């Protein structure tokens, strides 16, 4: 079955540590997105990419970095510069030119 | 600046009743309005979506009503069931004919349907 796989499901970060969240899709979608979800805050866009080797900052990109070396993969790194990283992180993808986005089941990041 | 305002934050409905969730937007350039359903520990799933050239769209028990002049749209869930208990998000984007497909989300509504 086609879909979006996020791993790990739970992740813990130590102070000063960078961590990388994985997102893989086999839907052959061109565009991929990362959102952060906090209780009562809805979803906020961190980064998005519409084609390989290109990505743009979303509304809350500070403290995060991404890469898009392959069409099916869009990993997100939460750097030590992100002072409040505890959240539920969601990856999504869509066909370029169509705005329906399909989501993975998220990674919950916590601070040790 | 919150571009999509969603209400209520939470909603309790009896089984068989109608659930109504409302959203208002500010940017008149928005041209795509989806609703997502999210269960605990899962990612949001697209439920139904509408474009501003129609005033209503129905899929099963779910209906979107759209009022372009008022810049408002709403989700109606008819014959609400306990299995509908979830968080619902409205969203909006500018996408038609352009290259920007960013979705702006409302803050969500936690729906509880009592048996």
mmCIF file with all atom_site columns, C-alpha atoms in Angstrom:
data_model
loop_
_atom_site.group_PDB
_atom_site.id
_atom_site.type_symbol
_atom_site.label_atom_id
_atom_site.label_alt_id
_atom_site.label_comp_id
_atom_site.label_asym_id
_atom_site.label_entity_id
_atom_site.label_seq_id
_atom_site.pdbx_PDB_ins_code
_atom_site.Cartn_x
_atom_site.Cartn_y
_atom_site.Cartn_z
_atom_site.occupancy
_atom_site.B_iso_or_equiv
_atom_site.pdbx_formal_charge
_atom_site.auth_seq_id
_atom_site.auth_comp_id
_atom_site.auth_asym_id
_atom_site.auth_atom_id
_atom_site.pdbx_PDB_model_num
ATOM 1   C CA . UNK A 1 1   ? 0.000   0.000  0.000   1.00 0.00 ? 1   UNK A CA 1
ATOM 2   C CA . UNK A 1 2   ? 1.213   3.498  -0.797  1.00 0.00 ? 2   UNK A CA 1
ATOM 3   C CA . UNK A 1 3   ? 1.711   5.908  2.005   1.00 0.00 ? 3   UNK A CA 1
ATOM 4   C CA . UNK A 1 4   ? 3.959   8.050  4.142   1.00 0.00 ? 4   UNK A CA 1
ATOM 5   C CA . UNK A 1 5   ? 6.192   6.466  6.769   1.00 0.00 ? 5   UNK A CA 1
ATOM 6   C CA . UNK A 1 6   ? 7.574   8.502  9.624   1.00 0.00 ? 6   UNK A CA 1
ATOM 7   C CA . UNK A 1 7   ? 10.151  7.132  12.019  1.00 0.00 ? 7   UNK A CA 1
ATOM 8   C CA . UNK A 1 8   ? 10.732  6.805  14.822  1.00 0.00 ? 8   UNK A CA 1
ATOM 9   C CA . UNK A 1 9   ? 7.300   7.111  16.422  1.00 0.00 ? 9   UNK A CA 1
ATOM 10  C CA . UNK A 1 10  ? 8.840   8.429  19.652  1.00 0.00 ? 10  UNK A CA 1
ATOM 11  C CA . UNK A 1 11  ? 12.158  10.264 19.999  1.00 0.00 ? 11  UNK A CA 1
ATOM 12  C CA . UNK A 1 12  ? 13.998  11.765 22.925  1.00 0.00 ? 12  UNK A CA 1
ATOM 13  C CA . UNK A 1 13  ? 16.533  14.550 22.686  1.00 0.00 ? 13  UNK A CA 1
ATOM 14  C CA . UNK A 1 14  ? 19.225  15.502 25.145  1.00 0.00 ? 14  UNK A CA 1
ATOM 15  C CA . UNK A 1 15  ? 20.295  19.083 25.696  1.00 0.00 ? 15  UNK A CA 1
ATOM 16  C CA . UNK A 1 16  ? 22.599  20.332 22.938  1.00 0.00 ? 16  UNK A CA 1
ATOM 17  C CA . UNK A 1 17  ? 21.863  17.399 20.676  1.00 0.00 ? 17  UNK A CA 1
ATOM 18  C CA . UNK A 1 18  ? 20.667  17.421 17.093  1.00 0.00 ? 18  UNK A CA 1
ATOM 19  C CA . UNK A 1 19  ? 18.117  14.790 16.126  1.00 0.00 ? 19  UNK A CA 1
ATOM 20  C CA . UNK A 1 20  ? 16.824  13.756 12.721  1.00 0.00 ? 20  UNK A CA 1
ATOM 21  C CA . UNK A 1 21  ? 13.275  12.676 11.950  1.00 0.00 ? 21  UNK A CA 1
ATOM 22  C CA . UNK A 1 22  ? 12.721  10.443 8.951   1.00 0.00 ? 22  UNK A CA 1
ATOM 23  C CA . UNK A 1 23  ? 9.947   10.802 6.368   1.00 0.00 ? 23  UNK A CA 1
ATOM 24  C CA . UNK A 1 24  ? 9.622   8.472  3.393   1.00 0.00 ? 24  UNK A CA 1
ATOM 25  C CA . UNK A 1 25  ? 6.797   8.323  0.851   1.00 0.00 ? 25  UNK A CA 1
ATOM 26  C CA . UNK A 1 26  ? 6.019   5.853  -1.924  1.00 0.00 ? 26  UNK A CA 1
ATOM 27  C CA . UNK A 1 27  ? 3.160   7.839  -3.428  1.00 0.00 ? 27  UNK A CA 1
ATOM 28  C CA . UNK A 1 28  ? 5.381   9.318  -6.152  1.00 0.00 ? 28  UNK A CA 1
ATOM 29  C CA . UNK A 1 29  ? 4.452   12.782 -4.883  1.00 0.00 ? 29  UNK A CA 1
ATOM 30  C CA . UNK A 1 30  ? 6.621   15.730 -5.874  1.00 0.00 ? 30  UNK A CA 1
ATOM 31  C CA . UNK A 1 31  ? 5.902   17.978 -2.903  1.00 0.00 ? 31  UNK A CA 1
ATOM 32  C CA . UNK A 1 32  ? 6.667   17.222 0.747   1.00 0.00 ? 32  UNK A CA 1
ATOM 33  C CA . UNK A 1 33  ? 6.053   19.191 3.940   1.00 0.00 ? 33  UNK A CA 1
ATOM 34  C CA . UNK A 1 34  ? 6.958   19.243 7.621   1.00 0.00 ? 34  UNK A CA 1
ATOM 35  C CA . UNK A 1 35  ? 4.536   20.537 10.258  1.00 0.00 ? 35  UNK A CA 1
ATOM 36  C CA . UNK A 1 36  ? 4.773   20.964 13.970  1.00 0.00 ? 36  UNK A CA 1
ATOM 37  C CA . UNK A 1 37  ? 1.683   20.335 16.107  1.00 0.00 ? 37  UNK A CA 1
ATOM 38  C CA . UNK A 1 38  ? 1.336   21.650 19.650  1.00 0.00 ? 38  UNK A CA 1
ATOM 39  C CA . UNK A 1 39  ? -1.763  21.208 21.827  1.00 0.00 ? 39  UNK A CA 1
ATOM 40  C CA . UNK A 1 40  ? -4.377  23.776 20.925  1.00 0.00 ? 40  UNK A CA 1
ATOM 41  C CA . UNK A 1 41  ? -2.182  25.336 18.219  1.00 0.00 ? 41  UNK A CA 1
ATOM 42  C CA . UNK A 1 42  ? -3.148  23.500 15.086  1.00 0.00 ? 42  UNK A CA 1
ATOM 43  C CA . UNK A 1 43  ? -0.451  22.646 12.549  1.00 0.00 ? 43  UNK A CA 1
ATOM 44  C CA . UNK A 1 44  ? 2.323   25.062 11.715  1.00 0.00 ? 44  UNK A CA 1
ATOM 45  C CA . UNK A 1 45  ? 4.502   24.713 8.635   1.00 0.00 ? 45  UNK A CA 1
ATOM 46  C CA . UNK A 1 46  ? 8.234   24.287 9.223   1.00 0.00 ? 46  UNK A CA 1
ATOM 47  C CA . UNK A 1 47  ? 9.638   23.589 5.729   1.00 0.00 ? 47  UNK A CA 1
ATOM 48  C CA . UNK A 1 48  ? 8.327   22.446 2.390   1.00 0.00 ? 48  UNK A CA 1
ATOM 49  C CA . UNK A 1 49  ? 9.812   21.160 -0.844  1.00 0.00 ? 49  UNK A CA 1
ATOM 50  C CA . UNK A 1 50  ? 8.171   21.015 -4.240  1.00 0.00 ? 50  UNK A CA 1
ATOM 51  C CA . UNK A 1 51  ? 10.998  19.337 -6.149  1.00 0.00 ? 51  UNK A CA 1
ATOM 52  C CA . UNK A 1 52  ? 14.206  17.459 -5.395  1.00 0.00 ? 52  UNK A CA 1
ATOM 53  C CA . UNK A 1 53  ? 17.135  19.617 -4.252  1.00 0.00 ? 53  UNK A CA 1
ATOM 54  C CA . UNK A 1 54  ? 14.881  22.570 -3.525  1.00 0.00 ? 54  UNK A CA 1
ATOM 55  C CA . UNK A 1 55  ? 13.034  23.591 -0.344  1.00 0.00 ? 55  UNK A CA 1
ATOM 56  C CA . UNK A 1 56  ? 11.584  26.703 1.273   1.00 0.00 ? 56  UNK A CA 1
ATOM 57  C CA . UNK A 1 57  ? 11.149  27.904 4.828   1.00 0.00 ? 57  UNK A CA 1
ATOM 58  C CA . UNK A 1 58  ? 7.697   27.795 6.301   1.00 0.00 ? 58  UNK A CA 1
ATOM 59  C CA . UNK A 1 59  ? 6.344   29.890 9.135   1.00 0.00 ? 59  UNK A CA 1
ATOM 60  C CA . UNK A 1 60  ? 8.521   28.484 11.945  1.00 0.00 ? 60  UNK A CA 1
ATOM 61  C CA . UNK A 1 61  ? 11.800  27.333 10.320  1.00 0.00 ? 61  UNK A CA 1
ATOM 62  C CA . UNK A 1 62  ? 14.190  28.659 12.981  1.00 0.00 ? 62  UNK A CA 1
ATOM 63  C CA . UNK A 1 63  ? 16.075  25.837 14.690  1.00 0.00 ? 63  UNK A CA 1
ATOM 64  C CA . UNK A 1 64  ? 15.248  23.300 11.988  1.00 0.00 ? 64  UNK A CA 1
ATOM 65  C CA . UNK A 1 65  ? 16.950  22.105 8.812   1.00 0.00 ? 65  UNK A CA 1
ATOM 66  C CA . UNK A 1 66  ? 15.926  19.804 5.958   1.00 0.00 ? 66  UNK A CA 1
ATOM 67  C CA . UNK A 1 67  ? 17.319  18.167 2.851   1.00 0.00 ? 67  UNK A CA 1
ATOM 68  C CA . UNK A 1 68  ? 15.647  16.782 -0.269  1.00 0.00 ? 68  UNK A CA 1
ATOM 69  C CA . UNK A 1 69  ? 18.168  14.596 -2.082  1.00 0.00 ? 69  UNK A CA 1
ATOM 70  C CA . UNK A 1 70  ? 15.613  12.028 -3.224  1.00 0.00 ? 70  UNK A CA 1
ATOM 71  C CA . UNK A 1 71  ? 12.014  12.415 -4.320  1.00 0.00 ? 71  UNK A CA 1
ATOM 72  C CA . UNK A 1 72  ? 10.754  9.934  -1.754  1.00 0.00 ? 72  UNK A CA 1
ATOM 73  C CA . UNK A 1 73  ? 12.651  11.257 1.271   1.00 0.00 ? 73  UNK A CA 1
ATOM 74  C CA . UNK A 1 74  ? 12.482  14.533 3.239   1.00 0.00 ? 74  UNK A CA 1
ATOM 75  C CA . UNK A 1 75  ? 14.307  14.258 6.593   1.00 0.00 ? 75  UNK A CA 1
ATOM 76  C CA . UNK A 1 76  ? 13.957  16.973 9.229   1.00 0.00 ? 76  UNK A CA 1
ATOM 77  C CA . UNK A 1 77  ? 16.764  17.821 11.664  1.00 0.00 ? 77  UNK A CA 1
ATOM 78  C CA . UNK A 1 78  ? 15.833  19.486 14.928  1.00 0.00 ? 78  UNK A CA 1
ATOM 79  C CA . UNK A 1 79  ? 18.965  21.344 15.943  1.00 0.00 ? 79  UNK A CA 1
ATOM 80  C CA . UNK A 1 80  ? 20.137  22.421 19.376  1.00 0.00 ? 80  UNK A CA 1
ATOM 81  C CA . UNK A 1 81  ? 19.126  25.955 18.374  1.00 0.00 ? 81  UNK A CA 1
ATOM 82  C CA . UNK A 1 82  ? 15.486  24.951 18.688  1.00 0.00 ? 82  UNK A CA 1
ATOM 83  C CA . UNK A 1 83  ? 14.871  25.778 22.340  1.00 0.00 ? 83  UNK A CA 1
ATOM 84  C CA . UNK A 1 84  ? 11.394  24.312 22.609  1.00 0.00 ? 84  UNK A CA 1
ATOM 85  C CA . UNK A 1 85  ? 11.453  21.162 20.476  1.00 0.00 ? 85  UNK A CA 1
ATOM 86  C CA . UNK A 1 86  ? 8.873   19.130 22.390  1.00 0.00 ? 86  UNK A CA 1
ATOM 87  C CA . UNK A 1 87  ? 6.010   18.598 19.941  1.00 0.00 ? 87  UNK A CA 1
ATOM 88  C CA . UNK A 1 88  ? 4.316   16.204 17.553  1.00 0.00 ? 88  UNK A CA 1
ATOM 89  C CA . UNK A 1 89  ? 5.958   16.413 14.121  1.00 0.00 ? 89  UNK A CA 1
ATOM 90  C CA . UNK A 1 90  ? 3.994   15.563 10.998  1.00 0.00 ? 90  UNK A CA 1
ATOM 91  C CA . UNK A 1 91  ? 5.245   14.962 7.484   1.00 0.00 ? 91  UNK A CA 1
ATOM 92  C CA . UNK A 1 92  ? 2.958   15.312 4.474   1.00 0.00 ? 92  UNK A CA 1
ATOM 93  C CA . UNK A 1 93  ? 3.155   14.998 0.710   1.00 0.00 ? 93  UNK A CA 1
ATOM 94  C CA . UNK A 1 94  ? 1.110   16.033 -2.291  1.00 0.00 ? 94  UNK A CA 1
ATOM 95  C CA . UNK A 1 95  ? 1.076   15.898 -6.057  1.00 0.00 ? 95  UNK A CA 1
ATOM 96  C CA . UNK A 1 96  ? 2.608   19.113 -7.325  1.00 0.00 ? 96  UNK A CA 1
ATOM 97  C CA . UNK A 1 97  ? -0.170  21.387 -8.518  1.00 0.00 ? 97  UNK A CA 1
ATOM 98  C CA . UNK A 1 98  ? -2.811  19.697 -6.367  1.00 0.00 ? 98  UNK A CA 1
ATOM 99  C CA . UNK A 1 99  ? -3.246  20.947 -2.829  1.00 0.00 ? 99  UNK A CA 1
ATOM 100 C CA . UNK A 1 100 ? -4.621  17.785 -1.164  1.00 0.00 ? 100 UNK A CA 1
ATOM 101 C CA . UNK A 1 101 ? -1.928  16.786 1.322   1.00 0.00 ? 101 UNK A CA 1
ATOM 102 C CA . UNK A 1 102 ? -1.527  13.286 2.737   1.00 0.00 ? 102 UNK A CA 1
ATOM 103 C CA . UNK A 1 103 ? -0.013  12.902 6.193   1.00 0.00 ? 103 UNK A CA 1
ATOM 104 C CA . UNK A 1 104 ? 2.111   10.340 7.977   1.00 0.00 ? 104 UNK A CA 1
ATOM 105 C CA . UNK A 1 105 ? 1.364   9.247  11.550  1.00 0.00 ? 105 UNK A CA 1
ATOM 106 C CA . UNK A 1 106 ? 3.895   11.563 13.121  1.00 0.00 ? 106 UNK A CA 1
ATOM 107 C CA . UNK A 1 107 ? 6.895   11.503 15.435  1.00 0.00 ? 107 UNK A CA 1
ATOM 108 C CA . UNK A 1 108 ? 6.537   12.656 19.026  1.00 0.00 ? 108 UNK A CA 1
ATOM 109 C CA . UNK A 1 109 ? 9.722   14.387 20.198  1.00 0.00 ? 109 UNK A CA 1
ATOM 110 C CA . UNK A 1 110 ? 10.430  14.931 23.875  1.00 0.00 ? 110 UNK A CA 1
ATOM 111 C CA . UNK A 1 111 ? 13.311  16.383 25.874  1.00 0.00 ? 111 UNK A CA 1
ATOM 112 C CA . UNK A 1 112 ? 15.225  14.221 28.351  1.00 0.00 ? 112 UNK A CA 1
ATOM 113 C CA . UNK B 2 1   ? -1.617  36.857 12.611  1.00 0.00 ? 1   UNK B CA 1
ATOM 114 C CA . UNK B 2 2   ? -4.055  33.989 12.525  1.00 0.00 ? 2   UNK B CA 1
ATOM 115 C CA . UNK B 2 3   ? -5.405  33.760 8.999   1.00 0.00 ? 3   UNK B CA 1
ATOM 116 C CA . UNK B 2 4   ? -7.929  30.978 9.648   1.00 0.00 ? 4   UNK B CA 1
ATOM 117 C CA . UNK B 2 5   ? -10.026 31.156 12.798  1.00 0.00 ? 5   UNK B CA 1
ATOM 118 C CA . UNK B 2 6   ? -11.848 27.996 13.879  1.00 0.00 ? 6   UNK B CA 1
ATOM 119 C CA . UNK B 2 7   ? -14.636 27.591 16.408  1.00 0.00 ? 7   UNK B CA 1
ATOM 120 C CA . UNK B 2 8   ? -15.593 26.099 18.750  1.00 0.00 ? 8   UNK B CA 1
ATOM 121 C CA . UNK B 2 9   ? -12.461 24.699 20.402  1.00 0.00 ? 9   UNK B CA 1
ATOM 122 C CA . UNK B 2 10  ? -14.465 21.736 21.660  1.00 0.00 ? 10  UNK B CA 1
ATOM 123 C CA . UNK B 2 11  ? -17.895 20.321 20.948  1.00 0.00 ? 11  UNK B CA 1
ATOM 124 C CA . UNK B 2 12  ? -19.994 17.645 22.606  1.00 0.00 ? 12  UNK B CA 1
ATOM 125 C CA . UNK B 2 13  ? -22.862 16.118 20.638  1.00 0.00 ? 13  UNK B CA 1
ATOM 126 C CA . UNK B 2 14  ? -25.238 13.274 21.294  1.00 0.00 ? 14  UNK B CA 1
ATOM 127 C CA . UNK B 2 15  ? -25.292 10.285 18.968  1.00 0.00 ? 15  UNK B CA 1
ATOM 128 C CA . UNK B 2 16  ? -27.521 11.010 15.995  1.00 0.00 ? 16  UNK B CA 1
ATOM 129 C CA . UNK B 2 17  ? -27.176 14.768 16.347  1.00 0.00 ? 17  UNK B CA 1
ATOM 130 C CA . UNK B 2 18  ? -25.623 17.317 13.989  1.00 0.00 ? 18  UNK B CA 1
ATOM 131 C CA . UNK B 2 19  ? -22.095 18.565 14.627  1.00 0.00 ? 19  UNK B CA 1
ATOM 132 C CA . UNK B 2 20  ? -21.248 22.000 13.223  1.00 0.00 ? 20  UNK B CA 1
ATOM 133 C CA . UNK B 2 21  ? -17.739 23.468 13.116  1.00 0.00 ? 21  UNK B CA 1
ATOM 134 C CA . UNK B 2 22  ? -17.080 26.919 11.713  1.00 0.00 ? 22  UNK B CA 1
ATOM 135 C CA . UNK B 2 23  ? -14.074 28.619 10.154  1.00 0.00 ? 23  UNK B CA 1
ATOM 136 C CA . UNK B 2 24  ? -13.447 32.170 9.028   1.00 0.00 ? 24  UNK B CA 1
ATOM 137 C CA . UNK B 2 25  ? -10.609 33.389 6.865   1.00 0.00 ? 25  UNK B CA 1
ATOM 138 C CA . UNK B 2 26  ? -9.093  36.765 6.080   1.00 0.00 ? 26  UNK B CA 1
ATOM 139 C CA . UNK B 2 27  ? -7.117  36.315 2.884   1.00 0.00 ? 27  UNK B CA 1
ATOM 140 C CA . UNK B 2 28  ? -9.425  36.614 -0.126  1.00 0.00 ? 28  UNK B CA 1
ATOM 141 C CA . UNK B 2 29  ? -6.790  34.929 -2.290  1.00 0.00 ? 29  UNK B CA 1
ATOM 142 C CA . UNK B 2 30  ? -7.466  31.571 -0.615  1.00 0.00 ? 30  UNK B CA 1
ATOM 143 C CA . UNK B 2 31  ? -9.041  29.229 -3.145  1.00 0.00 ? 31  UNK B CA 1
ATOM 144 C CA . UNK B 2 32  ? -8.940  25.776 -1.610  1.00 0.00 ? 32  UNK B CA 1
ATOM 145 C CA . UNK B 2 33  ? -10.580 24.836 1.697   1.00 0.00 ? 33  UNK B CA 1
ATOM 146 C CA . UNK B 2 34  ? -10.063 21.296 3.052   1.00 0.00 ? 34  UNK B CA 1
ATOM 147 C CA . UNK B 2 35  ? -11.182 19.710 6.293   1.00 0.00 ? 35  UNK B CA 1
ATOM 148 C CA . UNK B 2 36  ? -9.037  17.154 8.068   1.00 0.00 ? 36  UNK B CA 1
ATOM 149 C CA . UNK B 2 37  ? -9.941  14.571 10.720  1.00 0.00 ? 37  UNK B CA 1
ATOM 150 C CA . UNK B 2 38  ? -7.337  13.470 13.255  1.00 0.00 ? 38  UNK B CA 1
ATOM 151 C CA . UNK B 2 39  ? -7.522  10.631 15.767  1.00 0.00 ? 39  UNK B CA 1
ATOM 152 C CA . UNK B 2 40  ? -5.162  10.550 18.783  1.00 0.00 ? 40  UNK B CA 1
ATOM 153 C CA . UNK B 2 41  ? -1.628  9.486  17.868  1.00 0.00 ? 41  UNK B CA 1
ATOM 154 C CA . UNK B 2 42  ? -2.353  9.598  14.151  1.00 0.00 ? 42  UNK B CA 1
ATOM 155 C CA . UNK B 2 43  ? -1.774  12.054 11.345  1.00 0.00 ? 43  UNK B CA 1
ATOM 156 C CA . UNK B 2 44  ? -4.648  14.128 9.946   1.00 0.00 ? 44  UNK B CA 1
ATOM 157 C CA . UNK B 2 45  ? -6.655  12.540 7.138   1.00 0.00 ? 45  UNK B CA 1
ATOM 158 C CA . UNK B 2 46  ? -8.340  14.548 4.410   1.00 0.00 ? 46  UNK B CA 1
ATOM 159 C CA . UNK B 2 47  ? -12.090 14.403 4.927   1.00 0.00 ? 47  UNK B CA 1
ATOM 160 C CA . UNK B 2 48  ? -13.618 16.720 2.348   1.00 0.00 ? 48  UNK B CA 1
ATOM 161 C CA . UNK B 2 49  ? -12.592 19.867 0.475   1.00 0.00 ? 49  UNK B CA 1
ATOM 162 C CA . UNK B 2 50  ? -14.247 22.698 -1.429  1.00 0.00 ? 50  UNK B CA 1
ATOM 163 C CA . UNK B 2 51  ? -13.278 25.427 -3.856  1.00 0.00 ? 51  UNK B CA 1
ATOM 164 C CA . UNK B 2 52  ? -15.007 28.849 -3.824  1.00 0.00 ? 52  UNK B CA 1
ATOM 165 C CA . UNK B 2 53  ? -16.901 28.317 -7.066  1.00 0.00 ? 53  UNK B CA 1
ATOM 166 C CA . UNK B 2 54  ? -19.482 26.189 -5.212  1.00 0.00 ? 54  UNK B CA 1
ATOM 167 C CA . UNK B 2 55  ? -21.486 26.966 -2.071  1.00 0.00 ? 55  UNK B CA 1
ATOM 168 C CA . UNK B 2 56  ? -21.893 23.433 -0.778  1.00 0.00 ? 56  UNK B CA 1
ATOM 169 C CA . UNK B 2 57  ? -20.314 20.014 -1.142  1.00 0.00 ? 57  UNK B CA 1
ATOM 170 C CA . UNK B 2 58  ? -21.636 16.812 0.366   1.00 0.00 ? 58  UNK B CA 1
ATOM 171 C CA . UNK B 2 59  ? -19.912 13.467 0.847   1.00 0.00 ? 59  UNK B CA 1
ATOM 172 C CA . UNK B 2 60  ? -21.939 10.977 2.817   1.00 0.00 ? 60  UNK B CA 1
ATOM 173 C CA . UNK B 2 61  ? -22.721 12.406 6.240   1.00 0.00 ? 61  UNK B CA 1
ATOM 174 C CA . UNK B 2 62  ? -20.202 15.257 5.805   1.00 0.00 ? 62  UNK B CA 1
ATOM 175 C CA . UNK B 2 63  ? -21.123 18.583 4.198   1.00 0.00 ? 63  UNK B CA 1
ATOM 176 C CA . UNK B 2 64  ? -19.087 21.742 3.656   1.00 0.00 ? 64  UNK B CA 1
ATOM 177 C CA . UNK B 2 65  ? -21.019 24.988 3.379   1.00 0.00 ? 65  UNK B CA 1
ATOM 178 C CA . UNK B 2 66  ? -19.131 27.935 1.899   1.00 0.00 ? 66  UNK B CA 1
ATOM 179 C CA . UNK B 2 67  ? -20.036 31.635 2.096   1.00 0.00 ? 67  UNK B CA 1
ATOM 180 C CA . UNK B 2 68  ? -17.607 33.619 -0.044  1.00 0.00 ? 68  UNK B CA 1
ATOM 181 C CA . UNK B 2 69  ? -18.999 37.061 0.799   1.00 0.00 ? 69  UNK B CA 1
ATOM 182 C CA . UNK B 2 70  ? -18.748 36.401 4.531   1.00 0.00 ? 70  UNK B CA 1
ATOM 183 C CA . UNK B 2 71  ? -15.384 34.625 4.150   1.00 0.00 ? 71  UNK B CA 1
ATOM 184 C CA . UNK B 2 72  ? -16.673 31.705 6.167   1.00 0.00 ? 72  UNK B CA 1
ATOM 185 C CA . UNK B 2 73  ? -17.001 27.981 5.693   1.00 0.00 ? 73  UNK B CA 1
ATOM 186 C CA . UNK B 2 74  ? -18.322 25.248 7.919   1.00 0.00 ? 74  UNK B CA 1
ATOM 187 C CA . UNK B 2 75  ? -18.375 21.484 8.338   1.00 0.00 ? 75  UNK B CA 1
ATOM 188 C CA . UNK B 2 76  ? -21.638 19.740 9.151   1.00 0.00 ? 76  UNK B CA 1
ATOM 189 C CA . UNK B 2 77  ? -21.616 16.130 10.335  1.00 0.00 ? 77  UNK B CA 1
ATOM 190 C CA . UNK B 2 78  ? -25.088 14.637 10.096  1.00 0.00 ? 78  UNK B CA 1
ATOM 191 C CA . UNK B 2 79  ? -26.186 11.702 12.255  1.00 0.00 ? 79  UNK B CA 1
ATOM 192 C CA . UNK B 2 80  ? -23.014 12.024 14.349  1.00 0.00 ? 80  UNK B CA 1
ATOM 193 C CA . UNK B 2 81  ? -21.594 8.728  15.644  1.00 0.00 ? 81  UNK B CA 1
ATOM 194 C CA . UNK B 2 82  ? -19.198 7.922  18.513  1.00 0.00 ? 82  UNK B CA 1
ATOM 195 C CA . UNK B 2 83  ? -16.657 6.885  15.861  1.00 0.00 ? 83  UNK B CA 1
ATOM 196 C CA . UNK B 2 84  ? -16.662 10.498 14.629  1.00 0.00 ? 84  UNK B CA 1
ATOM 197 C CA . UNK B 2 85  ? -15.060 11.583 17.912  1.00 0.00 ? 85  UNK B CA 1
ATOM 198 C CA . UNK B 2 86  ? -11.797 13.185 16.807  1.00 0.00 ? 86  UNK B CA 1
ATOM 199 C CA . UNK B 2 87  ? -10.123 16.533 16.283  1.00 0.00 ? 87  UNK B CA 1
ATOM 200 C CA . UNK B 2 88  ? -11.178 18.374 13.146  1.00 0.00 ? 88  UNK B CA 1
ATOM 201 C CA . UNK B 2 89  ? -9.076  20.988 11.388  1.00 0.00 ? 89  UNK B CA 1
ATOM 202 C CA . UNK B 2 90  ? -10.105 23.411 8.701   1.00 0.00 ? 90  UNK B CA 1
ATOM 203 C CA . UNK B 2 91  ? -7.457  24.786 6.384   1.00 0.00 ? 91  UNK B CA 1
ATOM 204 C CA . UNK B 2 92  ? -7.032  27.121 3.451   1.00 0.00 ? 92  UNK B CA 1
ATOM 205 C CA . UNK B 2 93  ? -4.488  27.602 0.710   1.00 0.00 ? 93  UNK B CA 1
ATOM 206 C CA . UNK B 2 94  ? -3.666  29.554 -2.417  1.00 0.00 ? 94  UNK B CA 1
ATOM 207 C CA . UNK B 2 95  ? -2.872  27.053 -5.083  1.00 0.00 ? 95  UNK B CA 1
ATOM 208 C CA . UNK B 2 96  ? -4.800  27.302 -8.280  1.00 0.00 ? 96  UNK B CA 1
ATOM 209 C CA . UNK B 2 97  ? -2.481  28.118 -11.119 1.00 0.00 ? 97  UNK B CA 1
ATOM 210 C CA . UNK B 2 98  ? 0.351   29.101 -8.854  1.00 0.00 ? 98  UNK B CA 1
ATOM 211 C CA . UNK B 2 99  ? 3.330   27.492 -7.209  1.00 0.00 ? 99  UNK B CA 1
ATOM 212 C CA . UNK B 2 100 ? 2.514   28.100 -3.571  1.00 0.00 ? 100 UNK B CA 1
ATOM 213 C CA . UNK B 2 101 ? 0.576   25.234 -2.039  1.00 0.00 ? 101 UNK B CA 1
ATOM 214 C CA . UNK B 2 102 ? 1.019   26.102 1.602   1.00 0.00 ? 102 UNK B CA 1
ATOM 215 C CA . UNK B 2 103 ? -1.883  25.123 3.815   1.00 0.00 ? 103 UNK B CA 1
ATOM 216 C CA . UNK B 2 104 ? -2.845  27.437 6.673   1.00 0.00 ? 104 UNK B CA 1
ATOM 217 C CA . UNK B 2 105 ? -4.636  25.511 9.417   1.00 0.00 ? 105 UNK B CA 1
ATOM 218 C CA . UNK B 2 106 ? -7.185  26.499 12.025  1.00 0.00 ? 106 UNK B CA 1
ATOM 219 C CA . UNK B 2 107 ? -6.407  25.518 15.612  1.00 0.00 ? 107 UNK B CA 1
ATOM 220 C CA . UNK B 2 108 ? -8.745  22.542 15.630  1.00 0.00 ? 108 UNK B CA 1
ATOM 221 C CA . UNK B 2 109 ? -12.005 21.423 17.225  1.00 0.00 ? 109 UNK B CA 1
ATOM 222 C CA . UNK B 2 110 ? -12.179 18.442 19.552  1.00 0.00 ? 110 UNK B CA 1
ATOM 223 C CA . UNK B 2 111 ? -15.462 16.672 18.829  1.00 0.00 ? 111 UNK B CA 1
ATOM 224 C CA . UNK B 2 112 ? -16.902 14.203 21.309  1.00 0.00 ? 112 UNK B CA 1
ATOM 225 C CA . UNK B 2 113 ? -19.990 12.227 20.322  1.00 0.00 ? 113 UNK B CA 1
ATOM 226 C CA . UNK B 2 114 ? -21.694 10.640 23.309  1.00 0.00 ? 114 UNK B CA 1
ATOM 227 C CA . UNK B 2 115 ? -23.439 7.277  22.817  1.00 0.00 ? 115 UNK B CA 1
#
